[in-house]
Short mmCIF file of C-alpha atoms in Angstrom, two decimals:
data_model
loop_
_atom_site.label_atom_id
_atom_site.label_comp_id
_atom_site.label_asym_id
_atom_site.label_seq_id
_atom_site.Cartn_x
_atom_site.Cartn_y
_atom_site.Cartn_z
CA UNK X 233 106.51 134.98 81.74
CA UNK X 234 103.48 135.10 83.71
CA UNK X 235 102.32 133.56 86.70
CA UNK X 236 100.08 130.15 85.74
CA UNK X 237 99.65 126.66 84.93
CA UNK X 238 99.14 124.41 81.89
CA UNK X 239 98.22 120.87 82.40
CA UNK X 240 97.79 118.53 79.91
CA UNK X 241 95.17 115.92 80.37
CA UNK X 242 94.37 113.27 77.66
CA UNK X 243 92.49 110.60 78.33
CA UNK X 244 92.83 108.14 76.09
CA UNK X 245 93.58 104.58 78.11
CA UNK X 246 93.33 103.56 81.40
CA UNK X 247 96.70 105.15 82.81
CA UNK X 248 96.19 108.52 80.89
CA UNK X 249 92.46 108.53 82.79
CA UNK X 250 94.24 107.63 86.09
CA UNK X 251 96.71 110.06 85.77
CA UNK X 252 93.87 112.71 84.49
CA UNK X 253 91.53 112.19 87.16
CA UNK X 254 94.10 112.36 89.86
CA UNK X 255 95.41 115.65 88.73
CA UNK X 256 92.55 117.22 89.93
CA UNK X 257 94.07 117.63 93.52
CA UNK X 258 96.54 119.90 91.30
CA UNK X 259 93.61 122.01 89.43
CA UNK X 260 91.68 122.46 92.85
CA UNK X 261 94.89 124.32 94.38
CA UNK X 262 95.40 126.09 91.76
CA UNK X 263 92.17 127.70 92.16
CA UNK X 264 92.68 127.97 95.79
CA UNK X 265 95.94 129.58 95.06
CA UNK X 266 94.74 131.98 92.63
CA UNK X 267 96.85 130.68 90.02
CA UNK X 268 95.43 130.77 86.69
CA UNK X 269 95.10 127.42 85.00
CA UNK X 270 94.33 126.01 81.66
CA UNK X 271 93.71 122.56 81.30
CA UNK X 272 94.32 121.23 77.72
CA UNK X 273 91.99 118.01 77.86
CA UNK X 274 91.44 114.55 75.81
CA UNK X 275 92.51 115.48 72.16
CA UNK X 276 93.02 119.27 72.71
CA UNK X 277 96.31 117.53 74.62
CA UNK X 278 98.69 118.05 71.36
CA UNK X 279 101.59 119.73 69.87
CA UNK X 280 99.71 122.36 68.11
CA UNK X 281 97.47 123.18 70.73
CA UNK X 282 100.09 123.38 73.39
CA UNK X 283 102.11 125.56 71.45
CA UNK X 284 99.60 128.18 70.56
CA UNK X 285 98.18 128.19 74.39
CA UNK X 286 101.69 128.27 75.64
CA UNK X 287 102.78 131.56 73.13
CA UNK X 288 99.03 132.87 74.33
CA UNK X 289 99.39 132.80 78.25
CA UNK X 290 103.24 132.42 78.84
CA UNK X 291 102.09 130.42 81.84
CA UNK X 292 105.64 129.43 83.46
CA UNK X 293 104.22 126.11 85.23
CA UNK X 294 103.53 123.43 83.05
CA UNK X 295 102.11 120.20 84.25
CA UNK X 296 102.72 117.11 81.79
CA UNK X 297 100.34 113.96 81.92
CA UNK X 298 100.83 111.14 79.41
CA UNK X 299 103.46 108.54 78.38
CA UNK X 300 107.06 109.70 78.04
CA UNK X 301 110.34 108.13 76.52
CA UNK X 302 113.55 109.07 76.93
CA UNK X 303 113.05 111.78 74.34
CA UNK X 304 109.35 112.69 73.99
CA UNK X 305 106.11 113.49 76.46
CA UNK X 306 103.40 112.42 74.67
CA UNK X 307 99.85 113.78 74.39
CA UNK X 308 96.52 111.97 73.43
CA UNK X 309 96.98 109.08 71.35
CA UNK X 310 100.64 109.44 72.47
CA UNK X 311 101.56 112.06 70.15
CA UNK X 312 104.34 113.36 71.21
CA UNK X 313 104.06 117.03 72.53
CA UNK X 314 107.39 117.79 73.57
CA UNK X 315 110.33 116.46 71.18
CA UNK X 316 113.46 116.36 72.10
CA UNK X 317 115.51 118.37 69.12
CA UNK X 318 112.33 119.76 67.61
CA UNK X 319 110.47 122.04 70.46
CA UNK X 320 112.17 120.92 73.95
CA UNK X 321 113.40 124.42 73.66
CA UNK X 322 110.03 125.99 74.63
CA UNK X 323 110.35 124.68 78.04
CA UNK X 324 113.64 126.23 78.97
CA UNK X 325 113.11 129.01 81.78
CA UNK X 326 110.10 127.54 82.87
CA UNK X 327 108.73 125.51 85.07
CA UNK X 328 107.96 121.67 83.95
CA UNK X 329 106.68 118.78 86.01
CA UNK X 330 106.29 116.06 83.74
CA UNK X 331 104.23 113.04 84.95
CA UNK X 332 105.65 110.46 82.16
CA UNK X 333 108.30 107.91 81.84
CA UNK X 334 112.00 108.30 81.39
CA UNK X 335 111.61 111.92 80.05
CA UNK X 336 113.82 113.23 82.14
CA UNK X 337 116.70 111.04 80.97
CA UNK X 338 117.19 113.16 78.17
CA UNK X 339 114.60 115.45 77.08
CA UNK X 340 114.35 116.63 80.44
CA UNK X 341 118.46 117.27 80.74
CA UNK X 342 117.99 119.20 77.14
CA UNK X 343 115.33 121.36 77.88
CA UNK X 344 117.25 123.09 81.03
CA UNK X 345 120.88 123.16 79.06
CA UNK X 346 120.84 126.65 78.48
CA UNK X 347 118.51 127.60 80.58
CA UNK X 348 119.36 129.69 83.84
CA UNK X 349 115.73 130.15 85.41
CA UNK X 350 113.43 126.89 85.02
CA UNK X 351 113.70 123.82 86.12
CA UNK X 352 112.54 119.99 84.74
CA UNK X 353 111.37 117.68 87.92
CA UNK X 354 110.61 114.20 86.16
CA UNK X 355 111.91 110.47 85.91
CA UNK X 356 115.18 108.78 84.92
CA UNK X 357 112.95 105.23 85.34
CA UNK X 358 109.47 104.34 84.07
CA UNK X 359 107.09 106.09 86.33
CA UNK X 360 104.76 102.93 87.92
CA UNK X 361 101.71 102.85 89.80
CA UNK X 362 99.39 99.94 90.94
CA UNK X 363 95.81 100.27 90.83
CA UNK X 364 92.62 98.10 91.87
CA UNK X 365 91.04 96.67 88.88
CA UNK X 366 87.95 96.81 90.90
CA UNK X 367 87.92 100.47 90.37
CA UNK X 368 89.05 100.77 87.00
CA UNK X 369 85.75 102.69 86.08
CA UNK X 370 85.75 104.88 89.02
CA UNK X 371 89.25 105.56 89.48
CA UNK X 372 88.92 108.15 92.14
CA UNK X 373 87.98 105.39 94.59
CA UNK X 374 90.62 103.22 93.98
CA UNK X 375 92.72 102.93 97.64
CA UNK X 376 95.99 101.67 95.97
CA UNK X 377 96.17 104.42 92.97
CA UNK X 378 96.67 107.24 95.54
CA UNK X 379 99.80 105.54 97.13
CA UNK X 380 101.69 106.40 94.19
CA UNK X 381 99.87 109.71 92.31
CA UNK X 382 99.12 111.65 95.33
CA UNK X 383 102.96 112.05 96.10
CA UNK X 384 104.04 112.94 92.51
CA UNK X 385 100.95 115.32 93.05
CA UNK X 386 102.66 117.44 95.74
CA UNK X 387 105.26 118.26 92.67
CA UNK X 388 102.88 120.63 91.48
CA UNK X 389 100.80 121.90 94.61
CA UNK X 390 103.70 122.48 96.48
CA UNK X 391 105.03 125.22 93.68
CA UNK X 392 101.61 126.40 93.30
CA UNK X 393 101.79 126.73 97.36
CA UNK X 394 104.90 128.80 96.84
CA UNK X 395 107.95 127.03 97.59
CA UNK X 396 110.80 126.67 95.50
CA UNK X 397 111.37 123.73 92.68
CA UNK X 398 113.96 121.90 95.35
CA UNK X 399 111.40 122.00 98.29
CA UNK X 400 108.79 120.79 95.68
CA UNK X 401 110.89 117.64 94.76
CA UNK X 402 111.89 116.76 98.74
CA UNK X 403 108.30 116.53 99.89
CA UNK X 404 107.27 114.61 96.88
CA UNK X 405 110.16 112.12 97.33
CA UNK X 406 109.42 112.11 100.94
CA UNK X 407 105.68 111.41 100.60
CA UNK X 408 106.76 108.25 98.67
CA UNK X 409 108.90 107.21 101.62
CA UNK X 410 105.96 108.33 103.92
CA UNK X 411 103.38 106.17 101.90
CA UNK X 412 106.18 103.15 101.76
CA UNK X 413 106.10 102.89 105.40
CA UNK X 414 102.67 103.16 105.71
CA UNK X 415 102.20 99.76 103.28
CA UNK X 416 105.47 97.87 104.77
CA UNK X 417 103.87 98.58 108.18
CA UNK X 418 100.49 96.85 107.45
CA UNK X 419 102.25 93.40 106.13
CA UNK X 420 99.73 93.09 103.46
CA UNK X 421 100.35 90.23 100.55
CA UNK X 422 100.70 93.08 98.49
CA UNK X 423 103.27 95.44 100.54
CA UNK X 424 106.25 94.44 99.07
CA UNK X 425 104.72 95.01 95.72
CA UNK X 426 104.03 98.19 96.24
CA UNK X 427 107.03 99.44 98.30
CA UNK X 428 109.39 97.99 94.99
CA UNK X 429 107.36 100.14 92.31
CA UNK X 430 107.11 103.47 95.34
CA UNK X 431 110.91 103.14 95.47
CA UNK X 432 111.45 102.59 91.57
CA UNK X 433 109.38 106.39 91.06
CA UNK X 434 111.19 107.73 94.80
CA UNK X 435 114.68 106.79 92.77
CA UNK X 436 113.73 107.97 89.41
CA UNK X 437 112.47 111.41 90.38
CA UNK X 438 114.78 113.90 89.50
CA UNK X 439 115.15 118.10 89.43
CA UNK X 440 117.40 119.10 87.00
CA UNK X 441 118.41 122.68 86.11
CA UNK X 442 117.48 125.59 89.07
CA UNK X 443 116.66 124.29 92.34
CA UNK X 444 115.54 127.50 93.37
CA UNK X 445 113.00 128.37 90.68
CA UNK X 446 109.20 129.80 92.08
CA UNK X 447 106.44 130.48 89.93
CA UNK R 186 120.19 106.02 78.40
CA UNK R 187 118.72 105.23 81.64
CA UNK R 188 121.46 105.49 83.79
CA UNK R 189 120.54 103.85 86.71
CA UNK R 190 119.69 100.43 85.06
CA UNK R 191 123.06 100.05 83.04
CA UNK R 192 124.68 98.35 85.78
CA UNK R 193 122.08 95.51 85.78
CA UNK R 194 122.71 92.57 83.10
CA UNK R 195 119.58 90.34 83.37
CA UNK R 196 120.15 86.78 83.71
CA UNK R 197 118.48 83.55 84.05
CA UNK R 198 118.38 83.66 87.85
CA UNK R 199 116.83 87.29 88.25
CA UNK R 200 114.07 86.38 85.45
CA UNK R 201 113.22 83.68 87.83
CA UNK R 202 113.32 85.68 91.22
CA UNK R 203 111.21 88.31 89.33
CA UNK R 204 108.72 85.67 88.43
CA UNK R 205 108.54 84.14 92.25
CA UNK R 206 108.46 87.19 93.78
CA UNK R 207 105.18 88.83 91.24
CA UNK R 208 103.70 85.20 91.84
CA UNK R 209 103.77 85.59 95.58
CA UNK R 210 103.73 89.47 95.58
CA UNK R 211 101.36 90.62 93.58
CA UNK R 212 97.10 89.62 93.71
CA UNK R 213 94.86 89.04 91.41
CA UNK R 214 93.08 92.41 91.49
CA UNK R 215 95.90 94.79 90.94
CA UNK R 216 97.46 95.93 87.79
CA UNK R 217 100.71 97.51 87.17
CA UNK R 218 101.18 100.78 85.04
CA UNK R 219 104.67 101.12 83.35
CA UNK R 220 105.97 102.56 80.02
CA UNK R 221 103.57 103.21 77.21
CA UNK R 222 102.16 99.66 77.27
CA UNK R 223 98.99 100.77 79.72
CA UNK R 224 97.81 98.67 82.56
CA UNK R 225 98.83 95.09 82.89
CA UNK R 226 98.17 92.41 85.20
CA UNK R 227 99.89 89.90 86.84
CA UNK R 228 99.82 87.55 84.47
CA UNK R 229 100.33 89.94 81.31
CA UNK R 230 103.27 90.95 83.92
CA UNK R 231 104.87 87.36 83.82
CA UNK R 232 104.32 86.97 80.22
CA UNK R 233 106.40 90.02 79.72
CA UNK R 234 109.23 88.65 81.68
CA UNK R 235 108.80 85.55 79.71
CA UNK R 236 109.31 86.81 76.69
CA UNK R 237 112.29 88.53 77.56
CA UNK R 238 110.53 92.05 75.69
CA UNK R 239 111.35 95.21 76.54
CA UNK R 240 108.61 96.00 79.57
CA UNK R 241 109.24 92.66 81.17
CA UNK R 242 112.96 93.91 81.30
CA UNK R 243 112.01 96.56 82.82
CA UNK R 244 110.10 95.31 85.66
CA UNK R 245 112.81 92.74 85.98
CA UNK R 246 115.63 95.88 86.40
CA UNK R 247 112.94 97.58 89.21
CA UNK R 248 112.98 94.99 91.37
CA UNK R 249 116.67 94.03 90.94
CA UNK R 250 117.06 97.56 92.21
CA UNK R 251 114.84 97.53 94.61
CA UNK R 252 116.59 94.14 96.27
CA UNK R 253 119.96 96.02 95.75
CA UNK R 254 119.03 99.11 97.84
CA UNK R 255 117.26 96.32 100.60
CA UNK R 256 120.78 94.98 100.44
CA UNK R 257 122.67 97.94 100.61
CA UNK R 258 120.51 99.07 103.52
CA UNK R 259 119.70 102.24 101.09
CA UNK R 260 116.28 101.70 101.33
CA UNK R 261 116.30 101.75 105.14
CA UNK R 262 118.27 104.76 105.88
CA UNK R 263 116.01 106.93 103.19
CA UNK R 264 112.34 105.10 105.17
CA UNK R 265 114.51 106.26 108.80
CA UNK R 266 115.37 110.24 107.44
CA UNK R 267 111.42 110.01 106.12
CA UNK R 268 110.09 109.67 110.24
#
């Protein structure tokens, strides 16, 4: 397995975009770390094409953007990439962060089974985020957006920084907490909205299989 | 299956917290992202709960466990260990 990221990046609605455009925090480290990267974007985010690139590189980070269930990360159009019972298997010994909902329930528990190197950092609950509608175009702008991506960002910089899958999943759970007390603090109308959907994604995130796997 | 909701059984008197709390919580120019269903807002959020489907359950469940850790004090002993 080699040393390098995949990312998967369709853009096909407005979350897929957010969660696109926001990834690019992740893609800039990588190039600051050295890391190789290959960014499967828009419709080239799909089963086939994530196979073939994976069996190409054998990249051991992979970064997963799209909707999830409890048994599939989809790609664009919500095609599933990853099935649970069909290809799951692929991921075992590697490293997955996977930016979806629920996958972890299940999929995510699969894919590390018989596994003894990789891990699967994800979410047992629907991953939420608020945005501004204001910025719906221009999504990098958006002040709200951040609270919740740029924690479940530091998933991915922090291995690509280095540390170890556990260390990964603490300072990603503890920028939530960080970024709750931030909002609580200011009082805003909004706080308490955004505190309840920061602590739904701080109690969902999960690490299963090694704690100690680096890239 | 979703472990940490199968404790909650919605009833009448959460759907109606839910809805008083996203009426009072939640302005006008945010949106919510959750599940598969793409960005809603607050009023596609109440019509969820309304109908009883499957994403208004599911914010319903969020903020019942969000007012269970408050409760529990869960919520302010992880926001302490985060200082």
């Amino acid at each position: 397995m080699k040393k390098g990221l995949i990312i998967t990046l369709p853009r096909h609605d407005d979350v897929t975009e957010y969660l696109s455009q926001f990834s690019k925090e992740i893609i800039e480290e990588a190039n600051i770390s050295d890391v190789p990267c290959k960014k499967l974007e828009d419709y080239d985010a799909n089963r086939k094409n994530f196979e073939k690139v994976l069996e190409k590189t054998n990249y051991k980070l992979i970064v997963f953007n799209g909707h999830g269930t409890e048994n599939s990360i989809g790609g664009y159009n919500d095609e599933p990439i990853i099935e649970e019972k069909v290809n799951e298997k692929i991921l075992a010994e590697r490293i997955v962060y996977a930016r979806a909902c629920d996958a972890a329930c299940s999929l995510g528990m699969n894919s590390v089974k018989e596994s003894n190197e990789g891990c699967f950092i994800g979410y047992e609950l629907p991953f939420q985020f608020y945005c501004d509608k204001t910025w719906a175009t221009n999504p990098l702008k958006d002040q709200v957006a951040p609270l919740f991506l740029n924690p479940s960002n530091v998933v991915a910089i922090s291995i690509l920084k280095g540390k170890i899958a556990r260390e990964a999943n603490d300072s990603s759970r503890k920028a939530i907490l960080k970024n709750m007390r931030r909002v609580l603090r200011k009082s805003n109308a909004d706080s308490l909205a955004i505190a309840e959907a920061l602590w739904n994604n701080y109690e969902g995130q999960v690490l299963l299989g090694n704690e100690n796997a680096t890239l | 299956m979703r472990e940490k909701n199968k404790e909650i059984k919605i009833n009448d008197e959460m759907k109606e917290l839910v809805i008083a709390r996203i009426e009072a919580q939640v302005p006008s120019n945010l949106s919510l992202s959750i599940g598969s269903s793409g960005r809603m807002s607050k009023e596609e959020m109440l019509e969820h709960i309304n109908k009883g489907d499957e994403i208004g359950n599911r914010i319903i469940e969020s903020h019942i466990r969000f007012l269970r850790a408050q409760s529990t004090g869960e919520v302010t002993r992880a926001l302490v260990s985060a200082e």
